[in-house]
């Protein structure tokens, strides 16, 4: 049994502005000692998540256990261990069962293992519903970010475990579906700030991530899904519900899928877009017609070890940028085995480094959207690429926009890549190159007046292989 100080208890209570769907208050007295006290509540149709929070006066050693039954069956018990639980079709607090949330009368059950004879302890139960298309209570009462500071955060956006086709060696050396824990542990050992687990077409790993997150309190675990269609793969981040992947069947076309993902406030990132399709790699390349690029946020510019050549995603990404679309380039190891046998990309290689307002799911999503992001191909813990554009008094960082009419200067701060070569890319073509002098170096590139479109900086090694891949700064020009 663990008792919380009143100050800590206050933190668990949702903010005063939050309007709960139901609030129940009452008293636990000596008469409740070793009794169960049902607190019924009604769940309307269309609820996608139920979150229940209990606070009570723990003085005088009053203890209240908690669990819940839906109209038909038992749905979980956390005893006196927790003050809050959440249930959804895709995930639930450990100790609770995922699954459909039937409308009707539910019973929250308060068990009282101890209440002293003459004691009176006030309690308060709040019930929050997430509704389709409505505000999400679970976001309002989400746990605090792992790190509240704004800054650069390193992570891997793409990996698989036993919940799809990830595998590893068992105790006796057999190849077995690899437990989610091993995957997450490898991400933590790689020193990543965040790791997105993206099993194919399923949300079955979301509950496991919810269980693992409190233990891995230095690595933000992002529940993702790799939507795996016959015409391409895309990772979705920030959607906790199942997304139907059956384009051409349950979903009319890819535009409908991207519209629904965007409407949910989630991010869609197209994976390994330049891989072949057909029998060589079924459904791997992105070949959907009518892709609504305004609803695509990111492209996996580097997948696994494919950094150069026609199969790399960078060319596909640059082609979309040249069409005028704004897309953040990210990377993923696409790891299927946390032990990463020779020749396969380990978790965290490549790494995407995101400038985010905080280390939380919302923070990383905001960072991808803003586009101040670069790829560290080797997945180091120290390399840095900060790019700014300056024209007169105005400035922009990667993902930002600046006027290119009067000419400007592109400045790159590169750390950990001394002796390498920085290149300026303008509208997809290398416009200039400059050596990176030292491990904490500054490189400047001038851009002529009427530079319109986009510019990015990359860093390559002596053999021309990319070490750091920067995101574009968008250059606008007034029509003359
Ligand atoms: Zn894939
Ligand atoms: Zn994958």
CSV table of N, CA and C in Angstrom, one decimal, residues 21-24 38-44 47 49-53 66-71 75 85 87 96 101-110 125-129:
chain,number,residue,atom,x,y,z
A,21,UNK,N,-17.7,14.3,-17.0
A,21,UNK,CA,-19.0,13.8,-17.5
A,21,UNK,C,-19.9,13.3,-16.3
A,22,UNK,N,-19.3,12.9,-15.3
A,22,UNK,CA,-20.0,12.6,-14.1
A,22,UNK,C,-19.1,12.7,-12.9
A,23,UNK,N,-19.7,13.3,-11.8
A,23,UNK,CA,-18.9,13.4,-10.5
A,23,UNK,C,-19.8,12.8,-9.4
A,24,UNK,N,-19.2,12.0,-8.6
A,24,UNK,CA,-19.9,11.4,-7.4
A,24,UNK,C,-19.1,11.7,-6.2
A,38,UNK,N,-20.9,0.0,-4.4
A,38,UNK,CA,-21.0,0.2,-5.8
A,38,UNK,C,-21.3,1.7,-6.1
A,39,UNK,N,-20.7,2.2,-7.1
A,39,UNK,CA,-21.0,3.6,-7.6
A,39,UNK,C,-21.4,3.4,-9.1
A,40,UNK,N,-22.7,3.3,-9.3
A,40,UNK,CA,-23.1,3.1,-10.7
A,40,UNK,C,-23.0,4.4,-11.6
A,41,UNK,N,-22.7,4.2,-12.8
A,41,UNK,CA,-22.6,5.4,-13.7
A,41,UNK,C,-23.1,4.9,-15.1
A,42,UNK,N,-23.7,5.8,-15.9
A,42,UNK,CA,-24.2,5.5,-17.2
A,42,UNK,C,-23.3,5.9,-18.3
A,43,UNK,N,-23.0,5.0,-19.2
A,43,UNK,CA,-22.2,5.2,-20.4
A,43,UNK,C,-23.1,5.4,-21.6
A,44,UNK,N,-23.1,6.5,-22.2
A,44,UNK,CA,-23.9,6.7,-23.4
A,44,UNK,C,-23.2,6.0,-24.6
A,47,UNK,N,-19.1,6.3,-26.9
A,47,UNK,CA,-17.9,6.6,-26.0
A,47,UNK,C,-16.7,5.8,-26.5
A,49,UNK,N,-13.5,6.1,-24.9
A,49,UNK,CA,-12.6,5.9,-23.7
A,49,UNK,C,-13.3,6.3,-22.5
A,50,UNK,N,-13.1,5.5,-21.4
A,50,UNK,CA,-13.6,5.9,-20.1
A,50,UNK,C,-12.4,6.1,-19.2
A,51,UNK,N,-12.4,7.2,-18.5
A,51,UNK,CA,-11.3,7.4,-17.5
A,51,UNK,C,-11.9,7.7,-16.2
A,52,UNK,N,-11.6,7.0,-15.1
A,52,UNK,CA,-12.1,7.2,-13.8
A,52,UNK,C,-11.0,7.6,-12.8
A,53,UNK,N,-11.3,8.7,-12.1
A,53,UNK,CA,-10.3,9.2,-11.1
A,53,UNK,C,-11.0,9.2,-9.7
A,66,UNK,N,-10.4,-0.1,-5.8
A,66,UNK,CA,-11.2,0.3,-6.9
A,66,UNK,C,-11.2,-0.7,-8.1
A,67,UNK,N,-12.4,-0.9,-8.7
A,67,UNK,CA,-12.4,-1.8,-9.9
A,67,UNK,C,-13.7,-1.5,-10.6
A,68,UNK,N,-14.0,-2.2,-11.7
A,68,UNK,CA,-15.2,-1.8,-12.5
A,68,UNK,C,-15.8,-3.0,-13.3
A,69,UNK,N,-17.1,-3.0,-13.4
A,69,UNK,CA,-17.9,-3.9,-14.2
A,69,UNK,C,-18.6,-3.2,-15.3
A,70,UNK,N,-18.6,-3.7,-16.5
A,70,UNK,CA,-19.5,-3.1,-17.5
A,70,UNK,C,-20.9,-3.8,-17.4
A,71,UNK,N,-21.9,-3.4,-18.2
A,71,UNK,CA,-23.2,-4.0,-18.0
A,71,UNK,C,-23.2,-5.5,-18.1
A,75,UNK,N,-14.4,-5.8,-15.7
A,75,UNK,CA,-13.5,-5.1,-16.6
A,75,UNK,C,-12.2,-4.7,-16.0
A,85,UNK,N,-7.9,5.0,-13.5
A,85,UNK,CA,-7.7,4.0,-14.6
A,85,UNK,C,-8.4,4.5,-15.8
A,87,UNK,N,-9.9,3.0,-19.8
A,87,UNK,CA,-10.3,1.8,-20.6
A,87,UNK,C,-10.6,2.3,-22.0
A,96,UNK,N,-6.7,-3.7,-16.1
A,96,UNK,CA,-8.0,-3.5,-16.7
A,96,UNK,C,-8.0,-4.1,-18.1
A,101,UNK,N,-16.7,-0.7,-25.3
A,101,UNK,CA,-17.3,0.0,-24.2
A,101,UNK,C,-18.8,0.0,-24.3
A,102,UNK,N,-19.5,-1.0,-23.9
A,102,UNK,CA,-20.9,-1.0,-24.2
A,102,UNK,C,-21.7,0.1,-23.4
A,103,UNK,N,-22.7,0.7,-24.1
A,103,UNK,CA,-23.5,1.7,-23.4
A,103,UNK,C,-24.4,1.0,-22.4
A,104,UNK,N,-24.7,1.7,-21.4
A,104,UNK,CA,-25.6,1.2,-20.3
A,104,UNK,C,-25.0,1.5,-19.0
A,105,UNK,N,-25.5,0.8,-18.0
A,105,UNK,CA,-25.1,1.1,-16.6
A,105,UNK,C,-23.9,0.3,-16.2
A,106,UNK,N,-22.8,1.0,-15.9
A,106,UNK,CA,-21.6,0.4,-15.4
A,106,UNK,C,-21.5,0.5,-13.9
A,107,UNK,N,-20.8,-0.3,-13.2
A,107,UNK,CA,-20.6,-0.3,-11.8
A,107,UNK,C,-19.1,-0.1,-11.4
A,108,UNK,N,-18.8,1.1,-10.9
A,108,UNK,CA,-17.5,1.3,-10.3
A,108,UNK,C,-17.6,0.7,-8.9
A,109,UNK,N,-16.7,-0.1,-8.5
A,109,UNK,CA,-16.8,-0.8,-7.2
A,109,UNK,C,-15.7,-0.3,-6.3
A,110,UNK,N,-16.1,0.3,-5.2
A,110,UNK,CA,-15.2,0.7,-4.2
A,110,UNK,C,-15.1,-0.4,-3.1
A,125,UNK,N,-15.4,10.9,-7.0
A,125,UNK,CA,-15.1,10.1,-8.2
A,125,UNK,C,-15.5,10.9,-9.4
A,126,UNK,N,-14.5,11.0,-10.3
A,126,UNK,CA,-14.9,11.7,-11.6
A,126,UNK,C,-14.8,10.7,-12.7
A,127,UNK,N,-15.8,10.7,-13.6
A,127,UNK,CA,-15.8,9.9,-14.8
A,127,UNK,C,-15.7,10.8,-16.0
A,128,UNK,N,-14.7,10.5,-16.9
A,128,UNK,CA,-14.5,11.2,-18.1
A,128,UNK,C,-14.7,10.3,-19.3
A,129,UNK,N,-15.4,10.8,-20.3
A,129,UNK,CA,-15.6,10.1,-21.6
A,129,UNK,C,-14.9,10.8,-22.7
